[in-house]
Coordinates of C-alpha atoms and ligand atoms in Angstrom, one line a residue:
M110 CA 60.5 -7.2 26.0
I111 CA 56.8 -5.6 26.1
K112 CA 55.4 -2.5 27.4
Q113 CA 51.5 -3.3 28.2
N114 CA 48.9 -0.8 28.9
S115 CA 48.5 -0.6 32.7
R116 CA 44.7 0.7 32.7
G117 CA 42.1 -1.5 34.5
T118 CA 39.6 -3.2 32.8
L119 CA 36.1 -2.4 32.6
I120 CA 34.2 -5.5 33.8
V121 CA 30.3 -5.9 32.6
I122 CA 28.6 -8.4 34.7
S123 CA 24.8 -9.3 33.8
A124 CA 22.7 -12.1 34.7
P125 CA 19.4 -12.7 35.0
S126 CA 17.6 -12.3 38.6
G127 CA 18.2 -15.9 40.4
C128 CA 21.6 -16.8 38.8
G129 CA 23.7 -15.9 42.3
K130 CA 25.8 -13.2 40.2
G131 CA 26.1 -11.4 43.6
S132 CA 27.8 -14.2 45.3
V133 CA 30.1 -14.6 42.0
I134 CA 30.9 -10.9 42.2
S135 CA 31.6 -11.2 46.2
G136 CA 33.9 -13.9 45.3
L137 CA 35.9 -11.9 43.0
L138 CA 36.1 -9.1 45.1
K139 CA 37.3 -11.0 47.9
N140 CA 40.1 -12.6 45.8
D141 CA 41.8 -9.0 44.7
S142 CA 40.2 -6.2 46.6
E143 CA 43.1 -4.3 46.2
H144 CA 42.9 -4.2 42.2
R145 CA 38.9 -4.3 41.9
W146 CA 36.0 -2.2 42.9
L147 CA 32.3 -2.6 42.5
S148 CA 30.5 0.6 41.2
V149 CA 27.4 1.1 43.4
S150 CA 24.7 1.9 41.7
T151 CA 21.7 4.3 42.3
T152 CA 17.9 3.1 42.4
S153 CA 14.7 4.0 43.1
R154 CA 13.3 0.5 44.0
S155 CA 12.4 -0.2 47.6
I156 CA 14.9 -1.3 50.2
R157 CA 15.1 -5.2 50.6
S158 CA 15.8 -6.6 54.5
N159 CA 19.2 -7.7 52.9
D160 CA 20.2 -4.5 51.4
I161 CA 22.7 -2.6 53.0
P162 CA 22.3 1.6 51.6
G163 CA 25.5 3.0 50.1
E164 CA 26.9 -0.5 49.9
T165 CA 24.2 -2.6 47.8
Y166 CA 22.6 0.3 46.4
N167 CA 22.1 4.4 46.9
F168 CA 18.4 4.5 47.3
V169 CA 16.8 7.5 46.2
T170 CA 13.1 8.4 45.1
K171 CA 11.7 8.6 41.6
E172 CA 11.9 12.4 41.7
E173 CA 15.5 12.2 43.0
F174 CA 16.5 9.6 40.3
E175 CA 14.9 11.7 37.3
K176 CA 16.6 15.1 38.6
K177 CA 20.1 13.1 38.6
I178 CA 19.3 11.9 34.9
D179 CA 18.7 15.6 33.8
E180 CA 21.9 16.6 36.0
G181 CA 23.8 14.0 33.6
Y182 CA 25.0 12.2 36.6
F183 CA 24.6 8.7 35.1
L184 CA 26.9 6.8 32.7
E185 CA 24.0 4.8 32.1
Y186 CA 20.4 4.2 33.5
T187 CA 17.5 1.9 32.8
N188 CA 14.2 1.1 33.7
Y189 CA 13.8 -2.2 35.1
V190 CA 10.8 -4.3 36.3
G191 CA 9.2 -0.6 37.0
N192 CA 12.2 1.1 39.2
Y193 CA 15.0 3.0 38.0
Y194 CA 18.6 1.7 38.2
G195 CA 22.0 3.6 36.9
T196 CA 25.7 3.9 37.1
P197 CA 26.9 6.9 38.3
K198 CA 29.9 8.3 36.2
E199 CA 31.9 9.2 39.3
F200 CA 35.1 7.4 40.2
I201 CA 35.2 5.1 37.2
S202 CA 37.4 6.8 34.9
E203 CA 40.0 7.5 37.9
K204 CA 39.9 4.1 39.0
L205 CA 40.6 2.5 35.7
K206 CA 43.3 4.9 35.0
N207 CA 45.0 3.8 38.2
G208 CA 45.0 0.2 37.3
I209 CA 41.7 -0.8 39.4
D210 CA 39.6 -3.0 37.4
V211 CA 35.8 -1.6 37.6
I212 CA 33.0 -4.0 38.2
L213 CA 29.4 -3.3 36.9
E214 CA 26.8 -5.3 37.9
I215 CA 23.9 -4.3 35.5
E216 CA 21.3 -5.7 33.6
I217 CA 21.6 -6.0 29.3
E218 CA 20.0 -2.9 28.4
G219 CA 22.7 -0.9 30.5
A220 CA 25.3 -3.2 29.2
K221 CA 24.6 -2.2 25.4
A222 CA 24.7 1.1 26.7
I223 CA 28.3 0.6 28.0
K224 CA 29.2 -1.2 25.0
K225 CA 28.4 1.6 22.8
L226 CA 30.3 4.2 25.2
V227 CA 33.4 1.7 25.9
P228 CA 33.6 -1.1 23.3
E229 CA 36.6 -2.6 24.5
A230 CA 35.1 -3.4 28.2
L231 CA 34.7 -7.0 29.1
F232 CA 31.3 -8.4 28.8
I233 CA 30.5 -11.4 31.1
F234 CA 26.8 -13.3 31.3
I235 CA 26.3 -15.6 33.9
M236 CA 24.1 -18.1 33.3
P237 CA 21.7 -20.3 35.6
P238 CA 22.2 -23.9 35.3
S239 CA 18.4 -24.6 34.8
L240 CA 15.3 -22.8 34.4
K241 CA 14.2 -24.7 37.2
V242 CA 16.9 -23.6 39.3
M243 CA 16.5 -19.9 38.6
V244 CA 12.7 -20.1 39.5
E245 CA 13.5 -21.8 42.7
R246 CA 16.1 -19.1 43.8
L247 CA 13.6 -16.3 42.9
K248 CA 11.0 -17.9 45.0
N249 CA 13.2 -18.3 47.6
R250 CA 14.8 -15.3 48.1
G251 CA 11.4 -14.2 49.6
T252 CA 12.0 -10.9 49.3
D253 CA 9.2 -10.1 46.1
S254 CA 5.5 -10.6 45.7
K255 CA 4.1 -13.3 43.6
E256 CA 3.8 -10.8 40.8
K257 CA 7.1 -9.4 41.0
I258 CA 8.3 -12.8 40.9
L259 CA 6.7 -13.7 37.6
E260 CA 7.7 -10.5 35.8
R261 CA 11.3 -11.2 37.0
F262 CA 11.0 -14.5 35.5
H263 CA 9.6 -13.3 32.1
T264 CA 12.6 -10.4 32.2
A265 CA 15.2 -13.0 33.1
Y266 CA 14.0 -15.4 30.4
K267 CA 14.2 -12.7 28.0
E268 CA 17.7 -11.9 28.8
I269 CA 18.8 -15.3 28.3
N270 CA 18.1 -15.2 24.8
E271 CA 20.5 -12.2 24.6
V272 CA 23.2 -14.1 25.8
T273 CA 25.5 -13.8 22.6
K274 CA 25.7 -10.0 22.9
Y275 CA 28.2 -10.7 25.4
N276 CA 32.1 -11.7 25.3
Y277 CA 31.7 -14.7 27.6
V278 CA 29.2 -17.0 29.3
V279 CA 29.8 -18.7 32.8
V280 CA 27.1 -21.2 34.2
N281 CA 26.9 -20.9 37.8
D282 CA 26.0 -24.5 38.9
V283 CA 28.9 -24.8 41.2
L284 CA 29.7 -21.2 42.8
E285 CA 33.7 -21.7 43.4
D286 CA 33.8 -23.2 39.7
A287 CA 32.1 -20.1 38.5
I288 CA 34.2 -17.8 40.2
D289 CA 37.4 -19.4 39.1
K290 CA 36.3 -19.3 35.6
V291 CA 35.5 -15.7 35.8
E292 CA 38.8 -15.3 37.1
A293 CA 40.4 -17.2 34.1
I294 CA 38.5 -14.8 31.7
I295 CA 40.0 -11.6 33.7
K296 CA 43.4 -13.1 33.3
S297 CA 43.0 -13.8 29.8
E298 CA 41.9 -10.3 29.2
K299 CA 45.1 -8.8 30.5
C300 CA 47.2 -11.0 27.8
R301 CA 45.4 -9.4 25.1
V302 CA 47.7 -8.4 22.5
D303 CA 45.5 -4.9 22.1
R304 CA 47.2 -3.9 25.6
I305 CA 50.4 -4.2 24.0
E306 CA 52.1 -0.3 23.5
E307 CA 55.5 -1.1 22.7
V308 CA 57.9 -4.0 21.7
Y309 CA 61.3 -3.3 22.2
L310 CA 64.9 -4.9 22.7
D311 CA 65.6 -5.4 26.3
T312 CA 69.3 -6.6 25.6
K313 CA 72.0 -5.1 23.1
E314 CA 72.6 -7.0 19.9
E315 CA 76.3 -7.0 20.7
E316 CA 75.7 -9.0 23.9
I317 CA 73.1 -11.3 22.1
H318 CA 75.9 -12.2 19.3
E319 CA 78.5 -12.6 22.2
L320 CA 75.9 -15.0 24.2
L321 CA 75.5 -17.0 20.9
M322 CA 79.3 -17.0 20.4
D323 CA 80.3 -18.5 23.8
K324 CA 82.5 -21.0 23.4
E325 CA 81.4 -23.3 25.8
F326 CA 78.0 -22.8 24.4
I327 CA 78.9 -24.0 21.0
N328 CA 79.5 -27.4 20.4
E329 CA 82.3 -28.3 18.2
D330 CA 79.6 -30.2 15.8
V331 CA 77.5 -27.0 15.7
K332 CA 78.3 -24.8 12.9
I333 CA 76.4 -21.5 12.6
Ligands
5GP630 P1 17.8 -6.1 41.5 O1 16.8 -5.4 41.9 O2 17.7 -7.5 41.9 O3 18.8 -5.9 42.7 O4 18.1 -5.7 40.4 C1 17.9 -5.8 39.2 C2 18.5 -5.7 38.4 O5 19.0 -4.5 37.9 C3 19.3 -6.7 38.1 O6 19.9 -7.4 37.0 C4 20.6 -5.7 38.2 O7 21.7 -6.3 37.5 C5 20.5 -4.4 37.6 N1 20.9 -3.4 37.9 C6 21.6 -2.8 38.9 N2 22.2 -1.9 39.1 C7 22.0 -1.4 37.6 C8 22.7 -0.1 37.1 O8 23.1 0.8 37.3 N3 22.2 0.0 35.7 C9 21.6 -1.2 34.9 N4 21.2 -1.2 33.8 N5 21.1 -2.2 35.5 C10 21.5 -2.3 37.1

């Protein structure tokens, strides 16, 4: 009856530091690794103990990053808390064309840049359940200096005020619930009428007529 666009969805997920966004994204990838792909960003920030180069990020120097900017390597990039972060252009269009959903885990300035380039992308914001929980998560990571934690907190606080620029917001209180909600959002997105390319009759009119005129179906009392 309908032919729908089978392109993948570009899913932009932002969340202030300390929202547990990484765990939400891992859950999404685990649920459907075949049809989802997480873009690996490039960054000039230093490697943390829990980072896996090439998996969490591609780590480069500031100079290397700037060279890549000049070469037009990035779809978008930003300077966040003193370091560069950027989304490489490569693979994204190809994955989307092949029906794979592409997840970009980026901060708000990057999300705004993507909104201009791809207005139909899906923008999801992950919220912490409270500022208190957010501060605790930031402190417990034990990877940043006190100054960095404060700077990240201030940036995160500003980001929360921009939540209305997104299509959906999910509070990450209980991780499993948050993942379920994001799953529901992605599923709903696939049912948007904008994805319909064609509406067609899948049965010949005569066949429908015959079905409707079927003696066993038509009750004596019913006149059509
Ligand atoms: P972190 O240093 O904690 O790994 O990341 C800091 C922030 O940079 C996070 O909000 C993360 O979403 C964002 N980020 C990571 N990669 C990119 C990217 O490619 N582009 C943009 N704009 N932000 C990114």
